Tab-separated table of C-alpha atoms in Angstrom:
chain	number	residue	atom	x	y	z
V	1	UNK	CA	-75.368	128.318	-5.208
V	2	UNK	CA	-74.368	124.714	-5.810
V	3	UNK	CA	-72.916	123.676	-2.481
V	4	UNK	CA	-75.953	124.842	-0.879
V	5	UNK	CA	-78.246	122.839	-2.929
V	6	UNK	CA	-75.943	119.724	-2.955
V	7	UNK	CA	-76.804	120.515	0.799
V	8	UNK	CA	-79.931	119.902	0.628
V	9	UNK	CA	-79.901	117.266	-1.961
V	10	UNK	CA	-78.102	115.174	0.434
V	11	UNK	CA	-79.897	116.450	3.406
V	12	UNK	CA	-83.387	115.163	1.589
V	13	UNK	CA	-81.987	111.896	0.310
V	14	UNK	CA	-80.258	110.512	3.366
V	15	UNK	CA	-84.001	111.266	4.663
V	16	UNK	CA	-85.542	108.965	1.528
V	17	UNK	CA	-87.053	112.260	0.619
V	18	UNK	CA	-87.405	113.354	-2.997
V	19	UNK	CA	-84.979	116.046	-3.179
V	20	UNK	CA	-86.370	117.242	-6.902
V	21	UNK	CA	-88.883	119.906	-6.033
V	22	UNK	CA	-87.225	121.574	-2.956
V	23	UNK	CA	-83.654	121.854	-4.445
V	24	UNK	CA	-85.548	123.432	-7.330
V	25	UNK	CA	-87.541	125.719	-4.732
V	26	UNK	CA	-84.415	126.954	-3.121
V	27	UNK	CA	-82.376	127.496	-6.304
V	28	UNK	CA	-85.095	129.574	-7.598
V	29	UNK	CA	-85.301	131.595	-4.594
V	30	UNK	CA	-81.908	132.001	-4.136
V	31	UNK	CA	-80.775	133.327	-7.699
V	32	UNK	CA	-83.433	136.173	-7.045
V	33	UNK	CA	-81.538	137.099	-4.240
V	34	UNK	CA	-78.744	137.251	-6.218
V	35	UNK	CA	-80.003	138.927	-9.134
V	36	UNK	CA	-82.409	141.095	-7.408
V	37	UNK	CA	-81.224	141.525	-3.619
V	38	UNK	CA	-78.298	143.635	-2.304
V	39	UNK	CA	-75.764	142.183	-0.269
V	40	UNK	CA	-74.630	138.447	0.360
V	41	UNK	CA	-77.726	136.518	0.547
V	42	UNK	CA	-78.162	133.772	3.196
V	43	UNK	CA	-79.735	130.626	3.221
V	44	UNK	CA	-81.603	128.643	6.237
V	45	UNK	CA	-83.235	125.076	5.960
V	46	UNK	CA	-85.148	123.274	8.143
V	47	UNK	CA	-86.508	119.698	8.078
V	48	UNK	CA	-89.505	119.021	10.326
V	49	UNK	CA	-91.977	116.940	11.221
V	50	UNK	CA	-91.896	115.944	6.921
V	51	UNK	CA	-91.846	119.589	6.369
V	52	UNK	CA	-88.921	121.977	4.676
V	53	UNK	CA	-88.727	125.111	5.205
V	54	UNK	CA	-86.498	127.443	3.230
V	55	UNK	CA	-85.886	130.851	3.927
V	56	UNK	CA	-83.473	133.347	1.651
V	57	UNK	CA	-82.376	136.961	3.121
V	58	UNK	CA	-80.794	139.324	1.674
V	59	UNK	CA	-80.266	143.273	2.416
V	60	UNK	CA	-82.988	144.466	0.274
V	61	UNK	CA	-86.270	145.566	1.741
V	62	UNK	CA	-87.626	145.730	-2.263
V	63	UNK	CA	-90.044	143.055	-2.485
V	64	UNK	CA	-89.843	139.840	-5.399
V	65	UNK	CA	-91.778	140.940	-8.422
V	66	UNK	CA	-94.460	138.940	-10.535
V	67	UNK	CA	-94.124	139.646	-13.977
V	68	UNK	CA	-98.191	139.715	-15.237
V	69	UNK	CA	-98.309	136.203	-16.972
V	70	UNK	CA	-97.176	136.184	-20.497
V	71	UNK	CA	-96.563	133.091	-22.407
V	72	UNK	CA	-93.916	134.752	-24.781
V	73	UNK	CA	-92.222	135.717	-21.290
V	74	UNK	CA	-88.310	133.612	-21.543
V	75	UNK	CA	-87.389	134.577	-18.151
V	76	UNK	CA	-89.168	136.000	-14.617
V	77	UNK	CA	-91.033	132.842	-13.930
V	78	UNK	CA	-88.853	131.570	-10.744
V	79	UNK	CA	-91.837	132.888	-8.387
V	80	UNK	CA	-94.814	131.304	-10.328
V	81	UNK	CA	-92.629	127.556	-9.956
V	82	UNK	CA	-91.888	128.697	-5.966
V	83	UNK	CA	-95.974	128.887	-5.789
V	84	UNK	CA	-96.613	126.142	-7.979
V	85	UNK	CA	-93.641	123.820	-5.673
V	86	UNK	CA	-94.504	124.977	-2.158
V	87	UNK	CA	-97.530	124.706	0.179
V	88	UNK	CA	-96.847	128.102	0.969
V	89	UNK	CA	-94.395	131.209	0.589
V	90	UNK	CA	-94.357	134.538	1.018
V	91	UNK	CA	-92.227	137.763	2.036
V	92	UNK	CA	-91.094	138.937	5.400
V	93	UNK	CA	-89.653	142.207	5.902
V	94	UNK	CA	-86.789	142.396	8.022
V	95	UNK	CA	-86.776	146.220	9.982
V	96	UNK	CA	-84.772	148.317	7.297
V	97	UNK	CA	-81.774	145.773	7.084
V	98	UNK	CA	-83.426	143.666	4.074
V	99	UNK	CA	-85.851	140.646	3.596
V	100	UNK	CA	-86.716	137.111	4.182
V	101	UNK	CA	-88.742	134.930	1.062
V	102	UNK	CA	-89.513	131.984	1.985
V	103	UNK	CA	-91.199	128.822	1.113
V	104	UNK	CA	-92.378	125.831	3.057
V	105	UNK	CA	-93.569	122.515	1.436
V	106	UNK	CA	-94.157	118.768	2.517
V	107	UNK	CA	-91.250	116.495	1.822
V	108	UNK	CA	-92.181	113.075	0.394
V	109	UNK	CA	-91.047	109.923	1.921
């Protein structure tokens, strides 16, 4: 998971782009695929027009869950920081060979 957010860590800041939210985005979203998904997740970023967009597949077609808020909750919050980080996100099924979650969000300069 590191390499791939050092990735984009030094994707963002060779841009002058703060690399803080994003990297957080995509670490979230990829240790659900780990934890939750089946298979080798993979990871695709693109950097356009002063927009990211991150999208993690893996071979589940299970979709993420939102725990019900719960301040005492100490874990199951990585979804409610993807929605509070991004401009959007969401869930794309992929036929019966697993899933895509994504998250796009404006990059700042």
């Amino acid at each position: 998971m590191g390499v791939v957010r050092r990735l984009l860590r030094d994707m963002l800041t060779a841009t002058g782009a703060d690399p803080d939210g994003p990297c957080l985005t995509l670490s979230e979203l990829l240790a659900n695929a780990l934890l939750h998904g089946a298979g080798a997740p993979r990871v695709a970023l693109e950097l356009r027009c002063g927009r990211l967009y991150i999208a993690v597949t893996d071979g589940s077609t299970a979709p993420p869950a939102r725990p019900e808020p719960d301040v005492a909750r100490t874990c199951g919050r990585g979804l409610d920081l993807v929605a509070a980080l991004a401009d959007d996100w969401g869930v794309e099924l992929i036929g019966v060979c697993g899933k895509a979650v994504w998250a796009v969000a404006a990059v700042d300069r």
